[in-house]
Tab-separated table of C-alpha atoms and ligand atoms in Angstrom:
chain	number	residue	atom	x	y	z
A	1	MET	CA	11.701	-9.087	-12.569
A	2	ARG	CA	14.423	-11.179	-10.957
A	3	PHE	CA	13.494	-14.011	-8.707
A	4	PRO	CA	15.587	-15.398	-5.898
A	5	THR	CA	17.234	-18.687	-6.570
A	6	LEU	CA	16.782	-21.795	-4.490
A	7	ASP	CA	20.241	-21.236	-3.057
A	8	ARG	CA	19.214	-17.823	-1.846
A	9	PHE	CA	16.279	-19.462	-0.121
A	10	ARG	CA	18.389	-22.086	1.527
A	11	LEU	CA	20.354	-19.127	2.820
A	12	TYR	CA	17.216	-17.393	4.104
A	13	ARG	CA	16.252	-20.553	5.851
A	14	LYS	CA	19.636	-20.768	7.444
A	15	ILE	CA	19.442	-17.178	8.596
A	16	ALA	CA	16.027	-17.908	10.078
A	17	GLY	CA	17.715	-20.612	12.115
A	18	VAL	CA	15.393	-23.439	11.301
A	19	LYS	CA	16.318	-27.002	10.654
A	20	SER	CA	13.494	-28.482	8.701
A	21	CYS	CA	10.740	-27.301	6.451
A	22	GLN	CA	8.187	-28.172	9.097
A	23	ASP	CA	9.249	-25.555	11.607
A	24	SER	CA	10.276	-23.061	9.013
A	25	ASN	CA	8.459	-20.183	7.469
A	26	ILE	CA	9.876	-21.468	4.269
A	27	ALA	CA	9.457	-24.848	2.713
A	28	ILE	CA	11.131	-25.372	-0.571
A	29	ASP	CA	9.665	-27.390	-3.408
A	30	GLU	CA	6.639	-28.245	-1.363
A	31	LYS	CA	3.117	-27.853	-2.508
A	32	PRO	CA	0.907	-26.686	0.327
A	33	ALA	CA	-1.627	-29.260	1.339
A	34	ARG	CA	-5.253	-28.263	1.472
A	35	GLY	CA	-6.212	-27.462	5.025
A	36	GLN	CA	-2.721	-26.420	5.941
A	37	PRO	CA	-2.322	-23.466	8.301
A	38	PRO	CA	-2.481	-20.160	6.464
A	39	LEU	CA	0.571	-18.370	7.777
A	40	GLY	CA	3.545	-17.959	5.519
A	41	ARG	CA	4.644	-21.465	6.261
A	42	HIS	CA	5.217	-22.530	2.744
A	43	PHE	CA	6.720	-21.302	-0.327
A	44	HIS	CA	6.327	-22.458	-3.846
A	45	THR	CA	8.572	-23.071	-6.762
A	46	PRO	CA	7.016	-23.841	-10.107
A	47	LYS	CA	8.694	-27.213	-10.454
A	48	PRO	CA	10.894	-29.041	-8.018
A	49	GLY	CA	14.443	-27.997	-8.701
A	50	ALA	CA	13.455	-25.261	-11.115
A	51	GLY	CA	15.680	-22.971	-9.103
A	52	ARG	CA	13.467	-19.972	-9.555
A	53	LEU	CA	10.595	-18.757	-7.513
A	54	LEU	CA	7.756	-18.036	-9.823
A	55	PHE	CA	5.084	-16.621	-7.636
A	56	PHE	CA	6.170	-15.113	-4.414
A	57	VAL	CA	8.617	-14.843	-1.654
A	58	VAL	CA	7.827	-15.595	1.918
A	59	LEU	CA	9.523	-13.317	4.363
A	60	MET	CA	10.051	-14.227	7.972
A	61	ASN	CA	7.026	-12.979	9.862
A	62	GLY	CA	3.773	-13.617	8.122
A	63	ILE	CA	4.495	-11.037	5.444
A	64	ILE	CA	4.220	-12.625	2.052
A	65	ASN	CA	4.966	-11.134	-1.348
A	66	PHE	CA	2.551	-11.653	-4.174
A	67	PRO	CA	2.809	-10.337	-7.705
A	68	GLY	CA	0.651	-7.296	-8.459
A	69	LEU	CA	-2.950	-8.457	-8.667
A	70	ILE	CA	-5.016	-7.862	-11.795
A	71	ASP	CA	-8.731	-7.078	-11.676
A	72	LEU	CA	-10.334	-7.751	-15.045
A	73	HIS	CA	-13.660	-6.227	-14.093
A	74	VAL	CA	-14.126	-2.838	-12.429
A	75	HIS	CA	-16.565	0.031	-12.920
A	76	LEU	CA	-14.834	3.337	-12.293
A	77	ARG	CA	-17.804	5.519	-13.423
A	78	ASP	CA	-15.558	7.960	-15.252
A	79	PRO	CA	-16.834	9.798	-17.286
A	80	GLY	CA	-20.316	10.663	-16.140
A	81	ALA	CA	-20.932	9.393	-12.617
A	82	THR	CA	-17.852	10.512	-10.751
A	83	HIS	CA	-19.905	11.084	-7.594
A	84	LYS	CA	-19.876	7.241	-7.325
A	85	GLU	CA	-16.184	6.772	-8.218
A	86	ASP	CA	-13.615	8.108	-10.672
A	87	PHE	CA	-10.240	7.039	-12.008
A	88	GLY	CA	-8.609	8.603	-8.936
A	89	SER	CA	-10.673	7.058	-6.131
A	90	GLY	CA	-11.136	3.759	-7.982
A	91	THR	CA	-7.424	3.211	-8.562
A	92	ARG	CA	-6.656	4.231	-4.965
A	93	ALA	CA	-9.099	1.510	-3.890
A	94	ALA	CA	-7.337	-0.863	-6.289
A	95	LEU	CA	-3.915	-0.260	-4.735
A	96	ALA	CA	-5.322	-0.603	-1.208
A	97	GLY	CA	-6.711	-3.970	-2.302
A	98	GLY	CA	-3.420	-5.131	-3.849
A	99	PHE	CA	-4.352	-4.592	-7.502
A	100	THR	CA	-1.745	-2.969	-9.703
A	101	THR	CA	-3.777	-3.303	-12.907
A	102	VAL	CA	-7.515	-2.763	-13.362
A	103	LEU	CA	-9.596	-3.141	-16.508
A	104	ALA	CA	-12.396	-0.564	-16.556
A	105	MET	CA	-15.845	-1.319	-17.960
A	106	PRO	CA	-17.508	0.818	-20.635
A	107	ASN	CA	-21.007	1.279	-19.136
A	108	THR	CA	-20.222	4.888	-18.263
A	109	GLN	CA	-22.073	8.061	-19.226
A	110	PRO	CA	-21.643	8.380	-22.139
A	111	PRO	CA	-20.951	4.695	-22.728
A	112	LEU	CA	-17.582	3.981	-24.334
A	113	THR	CA	-18.567	2.921	-27.826
A	114	ASP	CA	-16.606	5.240	-30.111
A	115	GLU	CA	-13.453	7.304	-30.371
A	116	PRO	CA	-14.728	10.524	-28.695
A	117	SER	CA	-16.211	8.727	-25.673
A	118	LEU	CA	-13.118	6.544	-25.367
A	119	GLU	CA	-10.985	9.684	-25.449
A	120	LEU	CA	-13.004	11.144	-22.553
A	121	ALA	CA	-12.246	8.089	-20.422
A	122	LYS	CA	-8.620	7.983	-21.530
A	123	SER	CA	-7.942	11.598	-20.691
A	124	ALA	CA	-9.594	11.227	-17.262
A	125	ALA	CA	-7.500	8.125	-16.617
A	126	ARG	CA	-4.275	9.733	-17.842
A	127	GLU	CA	-4.781	12.577	-15.436
A	128	LYS	CA	-6.036	10.654	-12.387
A	129	ALA	CA	-5.049	6.967	-12.333
A	130	HIS	CA	-2.717	5.824	-9.539
A	131	CYS	CA	-2.288	2.265	-10.871
A	132	ASP	CA	-2.087	0.763	-14.358
A	133	TYR	CA	-5.284	0.265	-16.273
A	134	GLY	CA	-6.945	-0.819	-19.479
A	135	ILE	CA	-10.306	0.317	-20.808
A	136	TYR	CA	-12.962	-1.798	-22.504
A	137	LEU	CA	-14.898	-0.704	-25.532
A	138	GLY	CA	-18.649	-1.350	-25.287
A	139	ALA	CA	-20.600	-3.130	-28.019
A	140	GLY	CA	-23.641	-1.009	-28.854
A	141	PRO	CA	-26.348	-0.756	-31.491
A	142	ASP	CA	-24.368	1.642	-33.711
A	143	ASN	CA	-20.760	0.514	-33.609
A	144	ARG	CA	-20.762	-2.948	-35.175
A	145	ALA	CA	-18.604	-1.648	-38.051
A	146	THR	CA	-16.566	0.968	-36.180
A	147	ALA	CA	-15.519	-1.058	-33.117
A	148	ALA	CA	-12.782	-3.203	-34.667
A	149	PRO	CA	-10.530	-0.299	-35.738
A	150	LEU	CA	-10.348	0.709	-32.046
A	151	ALA	CA	-9.241	-2.772	-30.919
A	152	GLY	CA	-5.600	-1.755	-30.419
A	153	ARG	CA	-6.519	1.032	-28.025
A	154	VAL	CA	-8.675	-0.983	-25.618
A	155	CYS	CA	-8.234	-4.085	-23.469
A	156	GLY	CA	-11.199	-5.831	-25.055
A	157	LEU	CA	-14.779	-5.562	-26.289
A	158	LYS	CA	-17.541	-5.915	-23.696
A	159	LEU	CA	-20.876	-7.434	-24.667
A	160	TYR	CA	-23.900	-7.054	-22.401
A	161	LEU	CA	-26.391	-9.796	-23.241
A	162	ASP	CA	-28.631	-9.261	-20.210
A	163	GLN	CA	-30.253	-6.347	-18.454
A	164	THR	CA	-27.950	-4.725	-15.938
A	165	TYR	CA	-26.825	-1.210	-14.964
A	166	GLY	CA	-26.288	1.091	-17.956
A	167	PRO	CA	-27.645	1.302	-21.504
A	168	LEU	CA	-25.444	-1.186	-23.355
A	169	ARG	CA	-27.663	-4.281	-23.577
A	170	LEU	CA	-27.603	-6.015	-26.969
A	171	GLU	CA	-31.184	-7.069	-27.598
A	172	ASN	CA	-30.827	-8.376	-31.093
A	173	LEU	CA	-29.267	-11.680	-32.169
A	174	GLY	CA	-28.061	-10.289	-35.515
A	175	LEU	CA	-26.289	-7.435	-33.772
A	176	LEU	CA	-24.637	-9.842	-31.346
A	177	HIS	CA	-23.510	-12.045	-34.229
A	178	ALA	CA	-22.088	-9.021	-36.080
A	179	HIS	CA	-20.108	-7.846	-33.049
A	180	VAL	CA	-18.653	-11.287	-32.346
A	181	SER	CA	-17.694	-11.809	-36.009
A	182	ASN	CA	-16.223	-8.351	-36.553
A	183	TRP	CA	-14.068	-8.130	-33.435
A	184	PRO	CA	-10.465	-9.261	-34.153
A	185	SER	CA	-10.150	-12.902	-33.182
A	186	ASN	CA	-6.891	-12.289	-31.309
A	187	ARG	CA	-8.345	-9.554	-29.083
A	188	PRO	CA	-10.334	-10.278	-25.892
A	189	LEU	CA	-14.111	-10.446	-25.948
A	190	ALA	CA	-15.854	-10.355	-22.547
A	191	ALA	CA	-19.532	-11.014	-22.004
A	192	HIS	CA	-22.148	-10.456	-19.337
A	193	ALA	CA	-24.191	-13.538	-20.239
A	194	GLU	CA	-26.490	-15.233	-17.729
A	195	GLY	CA	-28.638	-18.316	-18.218
A	196	ARG	CA	-29.637	-18.812	-21.862
A	197	SER	CA	-27.523	-15.838	-22.930
A	198	LEU	CA	-24.528	-17.894	-21.872
A	199	ALA	CA	-25.574	-20.652	-24.264
A	200	ALA	CA	-25.924	-18.047	-27.033
A	201	ILE	CA	-22.448	-16.588	-26.632
A	202	LEU	CA	-20.858	-20.033	-26.264
A	203	PHE	CA	-22.510	-21.012	-29.527
A	204	PHE	CA	-20.956	-18.023	-31.309
A	205	ALA	CA	-17.561	-18.830	-29.827
A	206	ALA	CA	-17.874	-22.371	-31.199
A	207	LEU	CA	-19.308	-21.299	-34.553
A	208	LEU	CA	-16.649	-18.671	-35.159
A	209	ASP	CA	-13.882	-20.619	-33.436
A	210	ARG	CA	-12.861	-17.708	-31.280
A	211	SER	CA	-12.266	-17.180	-27.572
A	212	VAL	CA	-14.727	-15.548	-25.232
A	213	HIS	CA	-14.410	-14.594	-21.576
A	214	ILE	CA	-17.525	-14.920	-19.408
A	215	CYS	CA	-17.935	-12.320	-16.658
A	216	HIS	CA	-19.123	-12.958	-13.080
A	217	VAL	CA	-20.427	-16.540	-13.356
A	218	SER	CA	-22.765	-17.160	-10.423
A	219	ARG	CA	-24.957	-20.236	-10.903
A	220	ARG	CA	-24.572	-23.995	-10.879
A	221	GLU	CA	-25.984	-24.545	-14.375
A	222	GLU	CA	-23.686	-21.843	-15.759
A	223	ILE	CA	-20.449	-23.159	-14.307
A	224	LEU	CA	-21.418	-26.669	-15.427
A	225	LEU	CA	-22.182	-25.429	-18.943
A	226	ILE	CA	-18.782	-23.732	-19.094
A	227	ARG	CA	-17.158	-26.944	-17.907
A	228	ALA	CA	-18.928	-28.872	-20.662
A	229	ALA	CA	-17.966	-26.256	-23.265
A	230	LYS	CA	-14.302	-26.426	-22.215
A	231	GLU	CA	-14.393	-30.209	-22.417
A	232	LYS	CA	-15.692	-29.882	-25.982
A	233	GLY	CA	-12.772	-27.621	-26.874
A	234	ILE	CA	-14.778	-24.407	-27.081
A	235	ARG	CA	-12.444	-21.512	-26.321
A	236	VAL	CA	-14.045	-20.111	-23.188
A	237	THR	CA	-12.586	-18.650	-20.010
A	238	CYS	CA	-14.475	-17.268	-17.035
A	239	GLU	CA	-14.301	-15.214	-13.889
A	240	VAL	CA	-16.207	-15.409	-10.603
A	241	ALA	CA	-16.701	-12.480	-8.227
A	242	PRO	CA	-15.918	-12.778	-4.507
A	243	HIS	CA	-19.477	-11.772	-3.560
A	244	HIS	CA	-20.825	-14.875	-5.302
A	245	LEU	CA	-18.251	-17.037	-3.530
A	246	PHE	CA	-18.879	-15.574	-0.068
A	247	LEU	CA	-22.524	-14.416	-0.064
A	248	THR	CA	-25.813	-16.091	-0.983
A	249	ASP	CA	-29.419	-14.937	-1.247
A	250	ALA	CA	-29.718	-15.750	2.455
A	251	ASP	CA	-27.458	-12.737	3.141
A	252	ALA	CA	-29.761	-10.313	1.309
A	253	PRO	CA	-31.999	-9.434	4.299
A	254	ARG	CA	-28.958	-8.585	6.405
A	255	ILE	CA	-27.427	-6.446	3.661
A	256	GLY	CA	-30.765	-4.727	3.013
A	257	PRO	CA	-33.267	-4.746	0.159
A	258	GLY	CA	-31.715	-2.051	-2.048
A	259	ARG	CA	-28.123	-2.599	-1.053
A	260	SER	CA	-28.204	-6.316	-1.838
A	261	GLU	CA	-29.229	-5.662	-5.471
A	262	VAL	CA	-26.507	-6.907	-7.807
A	263	ARG	CA	-26.364	-8.517	-11.267
A	264	PRO	CA	-26.101	-11.435	-11.458
A	265	ARG	CA	-28.221	-11.630	-8.299
A	266	LEU	CA	-26.936	-13.325	-5.170
A	267	ALA	CA	-27.603	-16.994	-5.792
A	268	SER	CA	-28.529	-19.981	-3.640
A	269	ALA	CA	-26.222	-21.911	-1.342
A	270	ASN	CA	-26.456	-24.718	-3.892
A	271	ASP	CA	-25.140	-22.406	-6.632
A	272	GLN	CA	-22.388	-21.140	-4.367
A	273	ASP	CA	-21.402	-24.690	-3.534
A	274	ALA	CA	-21.149	-25.500	-7.262
A	275	LEU	CA	-18.708	-22.610	-7.778
A	276	TRP	CA	-16.417	-23.932	-5.045
A	277	LYS	CA	-16.700	-27.496	-6.326
A	278	ASN	CA	-15.767	-26.402	-9.849
A	279	LEU	CA	-12.843	-24.206	-8.908
A	280	ASP	CA	-10.818	-25.841	-11.678
A	281	VAL	CA	-13.219	-24.331	-14.245
A	282	ILE	CA	-12.817	-20.815	-12.799
A	283	ASP	CA	-9.933	-19.089	-14.572
A	284	CYS	CA	-10.051	-15.777	-12.714
A	285	PHE	CA	-11.411	-14.009	-9.687
A	286	ALA	CA	-12.596	-10.518	-10.643
A	287	THR	CA	-14.308	-8.120	-8.268
A	288	ASP	CA	-16.968	-6.571	-10.532
A	289	HIS	CA	-16.324	-3.509	-8.342
A	290	ALA	CA	-19.567	-1.634	-9.081
A	291	PRO	CA	-19.870	1.354	-6.739
A	292	HIS	CA	-23.123	3.241	-6.224
A	293	THR	CA	-23.711	5.679	-3.360
A	294	LEU	CA	-25.694	4.694	-0.289
A	295	GLU	CA	-28.269	7.307	-1.160
A	296	GLU	CA	-28.802	5.556	-4.502
A	297	LYS	CA	-28.754	2.047	-3.008
A	298	ASP	CA	-31.273	3.010	-0.313
A	299	GLY	CA	-33.424	5.057	-2.699
A	300	PRO	CA	-36.581	4.084	-4.593
A	301	GLN	CA	-34.761	2.641	-7.636
A	302	PRO	CA	-31.643	0.983	-6.224
A	303	PRO	CA	-29.048	0.357	-8.958
A	304	PRO	CA	-27.382	-3.080	-8.846
A	305	GLY	CA	-23.740	-3.446	-7.857
A	306	TYR	CA	-21.285	-3.825	-4.966
A	307	PRO	CA	-17.891	-2.264	-4.364
A	308	GLY	CA	-15.271	-5.018	-4.021
A	309	LEU	CA	-11.703	-3.896	-4.706
A	310	GLU	CA	-10.686	-3.537	-1.067
A	311	THR	CA	-12.221	-6.730	0.325
A	312	ALA	CA	-11.479	-9.305	-2.406
A	313	LEU	CA	-8.003	-10.415	-1.395
A	314	ALA	CA	-8.773	-10.759	2.336
A	315	LEU	CA	-11.928	-12.764	1.594
A	316	LEU	CA	-10.008	-15.118	-0.668
A	317	LEU	CA	-7.198	-15.422	1.875
A	318	SER	CA	-9.827	-16.526	4.384
A	319	ALA	CA	-10.628	-19.359	1.979
A	320	VAL	CA	-6.914	-20.229	1.987
A	321	SER	CA	-7.073	-20.349	5.809
A	322	ASP	CA	-10.096	-22.620	5.601
A	323	GLY	CA	-8.267	-24.959	3.241
A	324	ARG	CA	-10.653	-24.321	0.336
A	325	LEU	CA	-7.994	-22.680	-1.818
A	326	THR	CA	-4.208	-22.589	-1.952
A	327	HIS	CA	-2.072	-19.505	-2.391
A	328	GLU	CA	-1.048	-20.790	-5.782
A	329	GLU	CA	-4.631	-21.231	-6.898
A	330	LEU	CA	-5.304	-17.698	-5.723
A	331	ILE	CA	-2.344	-16.203	-7.618
A	332	ASP	CA	-3.280	-18.168	-10.734
A	333	ARG	CA	-6.709	-16.560	-10.654
A	334	MET	CA	-5.729	-13.030	-9.654
A	335	HIS	CA	-2.525	-12.621	-11.626
A	336	THR	CA	-1.285	-15.375	-13.924
A	337	ASN	CA	-4.489	-16.277	-15.770
A	338	PRO	CA	-5.852	-12.721	-16.144
A	339	LYS	CA	-2.484	-11.670	-17.526
A	340	ARG	CA	-2.461	-14.527	-20.029
A	341	ILE	CA	-6.099	-14.286	-21.108
A	342	PHE	CA	-5.956	-10.532	-21.698
A	343	ALA	CA	-2.351	-10.576	-22.975
A	344	LEU	CA	-1.318	-7.933	-20.421
A	345	PRO	CA	2.245	-6.647	-20.284
A	346	GLU	CA	4.643	-7.637	-17.516
A	347	GLN	CA	4.957	-5.015	-14.770
A	348	ASP	CA	8.627	-5.013	-13.896
A	349	GLU	CA	9.675	-4.664	-10.252
A	350	THR	CA	6.106	-4.955	-9.055
A	351	ARG	CA	4.873	-6.739	-5.943
A	352	ILE	CA	2.450	-6.476	-3.085
A	353	GLU	CA	3.380	-7.228	0.515
A	354	VAL	CA	0.570	-8.855	2.432
A	355	ASP	CA	0.453	-9.371	6.192
A	356	LEU	CA	-1.269	-12.721	6.510
A	357	ASN	CA	-1.754	-12.256	10.266
A	358	GLU	CA	-3.362	-8.841	10.358
A	359	GLU	CA	-7.003	-8.994	11.366
A	360	TRP	CA	-9.276	-6.132	10.489
A	361	GLU	CA	-12.914	-5.250	10.355
A	362	VAL	CA	-14.516	-4.018	7.159
A	363	CYS	CA	-15.559	-0.456	7.834
A	364	ALA	CA	-16.553	1.329	4.645
A	365	ALA	CA	-15.744	4.726	6.119
A	366	ASN	CA	-12.062	3.714	6.098
A	367	LEU	CA	-11.997	2.456	2.515
A	368	GLN	CA	-10.631	4.419	-0.429
A	369	SER	CA	-13.663	3.889	-2.646
A	370	ARG	CA	-15.912	6.912	-2.906
A	371	CYS	CA	-19.135	4.957	-2.502
A	372	ASP	CA	-18.741	4.616	1.271
A	373	TRP	CA	-20.501	1.342	1.880
A	374	SER	CA	-19.744	-2.373	1.593
A	375	PRO	CA	-21.897	-5.510	1.578
A	376	PHE	CA	-19.207	-6.950	3.875
A	377	GLU	CA	-19.505	-4.139	6.465
A	378	GLY	CA	-18.643	-5.366	9.946
A	379	MET	CA	-17.093	-8.615	8.740
A	380	ARG	CA	-13.778	-9.530	10.382
A	381	LEU	CA	-11.163	-10.499	7.819
A	382	LYS	CA	-7.599	-11.708	8.143
A	383	GLY	CA	-4.824	-10.689	5.767
A	384	ARG	CA	-4.119	-7.161	4.637
A	385	VAL	CA	-2.057	-5.397	2.011
A	386	ARG	CA	0.738	-3.523	3.730
A	387	ARG	CA	2.749	-2.165	0.845
A	388	VAL	CA	2.588	-2.077	-2.924
A	389	VAL	CA	5.553	-1.534	-5.226
A	390	LEU	CA	4.645	-0.768	-8.827
A	391	ARG	CA	7.322	-0.488	-11.508
A	392	GLY	CA	9.980	-0.002	-8.852
A	393	GLN	CA	8.145	2.747	-7.005
A	394	ARG	CA	6.461	2.403	-3.623
A	395	VAL	CA	2.882	3.380	-4.437
A	396	TYR	CA	1.018	2.303	-1.302
A	397	ALA	CA	2.068	1.832	2.307
A	398	ASP	CA	0.004	1.206	5.441
A	399	GLY	CA	-3.183	2.834	4.333
A	400	GLN	CA	-1.611	5.668	2.354
A	401	VAL	CA	-1.596	5.909	-1.424
A	402	LEU	CA	1.807	7.312	-2.347
A	403	ALA	CA	1.620	7.286	-6.143
A	404	ALA	CA	0.660	10.614	-7.678
A	405	PRO	CA	-2.462	10.862	-9.817
A	406	GLY	CA	-1.381	10.095	-13.369
A	407	PHE	CA	1.296	7.585	-12.293
A	408	GLY	CA	-0.869	4.776	-13.688
A	409	ARG	CA	-0.226	3.746	-17.283
A	410	ASP	CA	-2.602	2.638	-19.958
A	411	ILE	CA	-1.589	-0.957	-20.706
A	412	THR	CA	-2.670	-0.585	-24.338
A	413	GLU	CA	-0.809	2.655	-25.079
A	414	ARG	CA	2.719	1.391	-24.831
B	1	LIG	C1	-22.708	-3.326	-12.713
B	1	LIG	C2	-22.674	-1.792	-12.647
B	1	LIG	O1	-23.188	-1.229	-11.652
B	1	LIG	O2	-22.109	-1.173	-13.524
B	1	LIG	N1	-23.664	-3.805	-11.755
B	1	LIG	C3	-23.734	-5.041	-11.234
B	1	LIG	O3	-24.700	-5.324	-10.507
B	1	LIG	N2	-22.814	-5.943	-11.465
B	1	LIG	C4	-23.014	-3.784	-14.107
B	1	LIG	C5	-22.600	-5.209	-14.390
B	1	LIG	O4	-21.438	-5.571	-14.146
B	1	LIG	O5	-23.416	-5.995	-14.858
B	2	LIG	ZN1	-22.206	-7.557	-15.663
B	3	LIG	ZN1	-19.638	-5.381	-13.943
B	4	LIG	ZN1	1.310	-20.678	0.040
């Protein structure tokens, strides 16, 4: 991808007829201050005088260009539960939310633990995906020896250390140790590890001197433990989901008893506060898009999980408006860091155009996801994806997915 030079931006500024950075939509070589107004007032270059715009281009009227967002953590339910979502509906939701790459979790039916099950998911994705994708292999009781040979065909190995939706929980310490030791040390390892399980996986990362990525961190003691581990030089990265940044257990009654079920559970305001205070420890924002139908959520055994692909960016942009986050910090966590941590390929000629001024109300009936509900229903958000260009092709514009099914590429099959 080619980036405009500083000279080109001086030209834009001239065309816009503004005299100083202050009254311009464009300020060059300026870092936005916390608490600064949200509209496309500023514009970032990686280093003063670097002459290249690394992250995005501000256009004239509140439309801002971001790089294609990456969601490291989605459940697309394909194969096996395509009444909840499939590679088609899930990647349409991704594009509507500004994501051009999604990494799909293996807790499907059957779970993705071997070559035949992986092939089921891959053929569904090949046929249906509208955006680029990777697929995780799941660590199970029977694949400790057969997982590693599949490492080149998946985006990473997923370890479930705690009870959650699906059958993939690793109950046994020996099995966990075997999976962590056998998986190639240069390939990503991602773990659902809450509370003491977090301490267990961090210990293996230290013992085996390998990296591990912690999914959906939600509690104060967990983010502080990850901070301490990083300070010790343990190779750990982590993600936090928007629902843990914007909802607490106090929201559960409003959302409803079954609908509010999610793993990790909604935490306290104190936990939420710790996530915001330790933003520097959070490497990525990932949605943990986990669709279940309303019938299931309101039924006798509500499965845990929230859809999140189409609300994540607007929620996080609201935090930019509030001065809790900068655009750069957002792009680091939704593009740059995920790409680095999972060694994802560059998507040439790819960008999303976001209208920072558009206000909208979350109305699940209008979302692309098949599950037809949202824990953020009725919330008014500001900032919306207008257009998405993926590998030079316009794939989404004003509510319409334009990419054909099958346009999406598998990032590991290059
Ligand atoms: C996820 C699901 O439904 O697959 N549910 C959830 O509550 N997060 C599983 C998971 O990510 O743990
Ligand atoms: Zn999980
Ligand atoms: Zn998940
Ligand atoms: Zn900015």
